[in-house]
Structures are given as C-alpha cells and as structure tokens.
Amino acid sequence: MDRLRDKIAVITGAAKGIGYETVRTFINEGAQVVMTDLDIERGTATSENFGTSCNFISQDVTDESSWDKLANHIETNFGRLDILVNNAGILATETTQDIETTTLSQWRAVQQVNVEGVFMGCRMAVRMMKGTGGSIVNISSTAGIVGSPMLVAYGASKGAVRLMTKGVALHCARNRYSIRCNSVHPGPIETDMGDALLGLQNYVDGPNLESKWETMRRRIPTGNSGEASDVAACILFLASDDSKHMTGSELVVDGGMTAN
Ligand code: NAD
C-alpha cells in the first residue's frame, strides 16, 4: 500500500476513465497527485474525492504555456516531480477514420493532443527530473503496435508515442539521469473512449453498445474486456521502483489480443 509513498505525481487527462482510475490507484499507494484535464468542472469535482492527497489543475495538453504553468505549480508547491503519466488522449472521430475519409484537420487534432501533448509532457518531466530521477509513463495503445484500418490518425499518433518513449528513455539513460520512460498499450477498455471506439460505424457488430462489447469480448483471447483499473495497475508498476530495471519498454494490456 505504499509503493509510491511521498512521490509527487502528475497525471494528465485524469478527470475520468483510465486517468481517474490511475489517480485513485496512486493515492492508495501513498502518492501526492496533481491531476490535470481540459474538463474543469469534472476535474474539480473528482479531485475533491481525494482530499489533500490530490489537487486539480486545468490544462489543455496542446497548449505549451499550460506546461510552463504546471511546472511552476509543481516547483512552488512540491519542489520536485517524481512521476509523470502522459494519459490525455483523443480518438477524435464519430465516423470511421480511414485513409480515404480522414480530413487534414481531424488528422492534426489527433496528433496535437496524442503526440505533441506527450512530447511537451516528456520535455517538461526530463527538465524537472534530471537532478533527482523519476519515471515517465506514456499511454499509447495496441493501435500503436498493430495497424488499424479504421483508425489511421489515431494509430499513427500512438505509434509515435511508442517510439518517442524509447527515444526519451535512451537519452535519459545515456546521460545517467535516472529517469525511466516506458509506454503502456491497452486494448479496448470500458471507458467513454472505449464506448466511442465500439460505436464507430462497422467497427464491431451489434444493435447496441452492450452487444457490441459482447462481440468485442469474443474477439479477445481471455474473453474479457479491459477495465480502467487493469491499465492503472500496469501504470503503477511502471511508475514504481518495482520496474526499476525497465526503460524504453512497452507493456501491453489487452487480454492477449495482439498475441493472436
Ligand atoms: P476518456 O475519453 O475516457 O478520458 C480522456 C480524458 O482526457 C478526458 O477526461 C478528457 O477531458 C481528457 N483530455 C482530452 N483532451 C485533452 C487535452 N487536450 N488536454 C487535457 N486533457 C484532455 O479516455 P480513456 O479511455 O480514459 O483513455 C485514456 C488514454 O488511454 C488515452 O491516451 C487513450 O488514447 C488511451 N487508450 C484508451 C483505450 C480505450 O479503449 N479506452 C485503449 C487504448 C488506449
């Protein structure tokens, strides 16, 4: 229960879903958490569930000045940063996102949040952690490992996160910064984004959302869909010293889907 005792952690996109579950997991393990999100109302309300162990900062991860503000907040209030989870991400589509139908603005919106946001997060974390060490966990996807014909922009963004992670990891290792950087690759997870994914036209069969999830579970070797807590447990492992010999690695959490 104290795997993150006294650690200062930032988790982006934490007002709901995987980010929120990661906040809860980190606080249970003794961390002090700064959660950030675009959604101010939800972020403020959910942070109140955790008392003084958590505070909420509004942030759009695509806005460079928001990272400067966040760095100042952490410096002023805590004096150091130990863990960054780059979790904020978007799917950005209500219809299919194949190569023929994806617009340039849709493509750019996805890269801005999922790639540029993670880039600015990694840069801030390395600058802040290089004297003291730390752990960066980037949330990619199985769509960053295998191709997704209906998610061309999203898949490209998550592939970029996968390799950015390795570049950051090697830079820090070479410079002996004691900063580790790893990626997590969830398959379909039952969050609002998971629902949006299954809601895509022709993605999976079924007359309604629950029957689409049933269809999806039949495609997953274990027969189970993932929950946010399954991903949070992997993030905790990579954030904590339990994974101290791991950097530049990719942890897949998909019930065996990509092993198939
Ligand atoms: P979600 O949509 O439930 O929550 C995402 C959160 O990110 C929201 O609170 C949203 O307000 C916030 N956000 C979006 N854009 C932002 C921005 N520009 N700045 C700050 N915050 C922003 O999603 P989730 O399912 O919890 O996904 C979390 C991460 O996991 C994402 O990176 C996603 O790509 C990845 N992922 C999810 C699944 C899945 O099936 N749910 C699978 C693989 C990977």
PDB file of N, CA, C and O in Angstrom, residues 2 11 84 107 122-123 148 174 176 189 195 202 213 222 246 250:
ATOM      1  N   ASP A   2       2.169   1.144  -0.052  1.00  0.00           N
ATOM      2  CA  ASP A   2       2.967   2.374  -0.036  1.00  0.00           C
ATOM      3  C   ASP A   2       4.045   2.344  -1.117  1.00  0.00           C
ATOM      4  O   ASP A   2       5.143   2.822  -0.928  1.00  0.00           O
ATOM      5  N   ILE A  11      -0.713  13.410 -13.419  1.00  0.00           N
ATOM      6  CA  ILE A  11      -1.450  12.546 -14.350  1.00  0.00           C
ATOM      7  C   ILE A  11      -2.331  13.451 -15.214  1.00  0.00           C
ATOM      8  O   ILE A  11      -3.160  14.205 -14.689  1.00  0.00           O
ATOM      9  N   LEU A  84       5.482  11.285 -14.043  1.00  0.00           N
ATOM     10  CA  LEU A  84       4.513  11.900 -14.968  1.00  0.00           C
ATOM     11  C   LEU A  84       3.824  10.790 -15.752  1.00  0.00           C
ATOM     12  O   LEU A  84       4.510   9.932 -16.342  1.00  0.00           O
ATOM     13  N   TRP A 107      -6.858  14.814 -38.677  1.00  0.00           N
ATOM     14  CA  TRP A 107      -5.517  14.248 -38.502  1.00  0.00           C
ATOM     15  C   TRP A 107      -4.698  15.117 -37.536  1.00  0.00           C
ATOM     16  O   TRP A 107      -4.093  14.627 -36.578  1.00  0.00           O
ATOM     17  N   CYS A 122       6.848  15.012 -21.821  1.00  0.00           N
ATOM     18  CA  CYS A 122       8.159  14.363 -21.623  1.00  0.00           C
ATOM     19  C   CYS A 122       9.245  15.426 -21.432  1.00  0.00           C
ATOM     20  O   CYS A 122      10.115  15.296 -20.572  1.00  0.00           O
ATOM     21  N   ARG A 123       9.181  16.469 -22.252  1.00  0.00           N
ATOM     22  CA  ARG A 123      10.206  17.522 -22.171  1.00  0.00           C
ATOM     23  C   ARG A 123      10.171  18.200 -20.796  1.00  0.00           C
ATOM     24  O   ARG A 123      11.208  18.383 -20.150  1.00  0.00           O
ATOM     25  N   SER A 148      -4.496  -0.323 -37.718  1.00  0.00           N
ATOM     26  CA  SER A 148      -5.952  -0.219 -37.546  1.00  0.00           C
ATOM     27  C   SER A 148      -6.511   0.520 -38.757  1.00  0.00           C
ATOM     28  O   SER A 148      -6.408   1.748 -38.826  1.00  0.00           O
ATOM     29  N   ARG A 174      21.575   7.439 -21.382  1.00  0.00           N
ATOM     30  CA  ARG A 174      22.925   7.857 -21.786  1.00  0.00           C
ATOM     31  C   ARG A 174      23.468   8.954 -20.898  1.00  0.00           C
ATOM     32  O   ARG A 174      24.660   9.030 -20.646  1.00  0.00           O
ATOM     33  N   ARG A 176      22.683   9.384 -17.840  1.00  0.00           N
ATOM     34  CA  ARG A 176      22.653   8.926 -16.441  1.00  0.00           C
ATOM     35  C   ARG A 176      21.752   9.810 -15.577  1.00  0.00           C
ATOM     36  O   ARG A 176      22.113  10.193 -14.465  1.00  0.00           O
ATOM     37  N   ILE A 189     -10.761  -0.828 -23.754  1.00  0.00           N
ATOM     38  CA  ILE A 189     -11.018  -0.699 -22.318  1.00  0.00           C
ATOM     39  C   ILE A 189     -12.374  -0.038 -22.134  1.00  0.00           C
ATOM     40  O   ILE A 189     -12.709   0.908 -22.867  1.00  0.00           O
ATOM     41  N   ASP A 195     -16.174   3.079 -25.409  1.00  0.00           N
ATOM     42  CA  ASP A 195     -17.541   3.100 -25.961  1.00  0.00           C
ATOM     43  C   ASP A 195     -17.560   3.802 -27.328  1.00  0.00           C
ATOM     44  O   ASP A 195     -18.231   3.347 -28.257  1.00  0.00           O
ATOM     45  N   ASN A 202     -19.417   0.154 -38.363  1.00  0.00           N
ATOM     46  CA  ASN A 202     -18.792  -1.069 -38.884  1.00  0.00           C
ATOM     47  C   ASN A 202     -17.550  -1.527 -38.117  1.00  0.00           C
ATOM     48  O   ASN A 202     -16.762  -2.311 -38.613  1.00  0.00           O
ATOM     49  N   TRP A 213     -19.988  -4.671 -27.155  1.00  0.00           N
ATOM     50  CA  TRP A 213     -18.945  -5.108 -26.208  1.00  0.00           C
ATOM     51  C   TRP A 213     -18.908  -6.640 -26.137  1.00  0.00           C
ATOM     52  O   TRP A 213     -17.835  -7.247 -26.046  1.00  0.00           O
ATOM     53  N   THR A 222      -8.799 -13.845 -23.817  1.00  0.00           N
ATOM     54  CA  THR A 222      -9.228 -14.189 -22.453  1.00  0.00           C
ATOM     55  C   THR A 222     -10.742 -14.168 -22.301  1.00  0.00           C
ATOM     56  O   THR A 222     -11.274 -14.625 -21.290  1.00  0.00           O
ATOM     57  N   MET A 246      13.475  -1.328 -15.885  1.00  0.00           N
ATOM     58  CA  MET A 246      12.767  -1.209 -17.168  1.00  0.00           C
ATOM     59  C   MET A 246      12.787   0.229 -17.662  1.00  0.00           C
ATOM     60  O   MET A 246      12.386   1.152 -16.956  1.00  0.00           O
ATOM     61  N   GLU A 250       7.640  -1.551 -23.568  1.00  0.00           N
ATOM     62  CA  GLU A 250       6.223  -1.371 -23.873  1.00  0.00           C
ATOM     63  C   GLU A 250       5.426  -2.468 -23.194  1.00  0.00           C
ATOM     64  O   GLU A 250       5.685  -3.641 -23.402  1.00  0.00           O
TER      65      GLU A 250
END
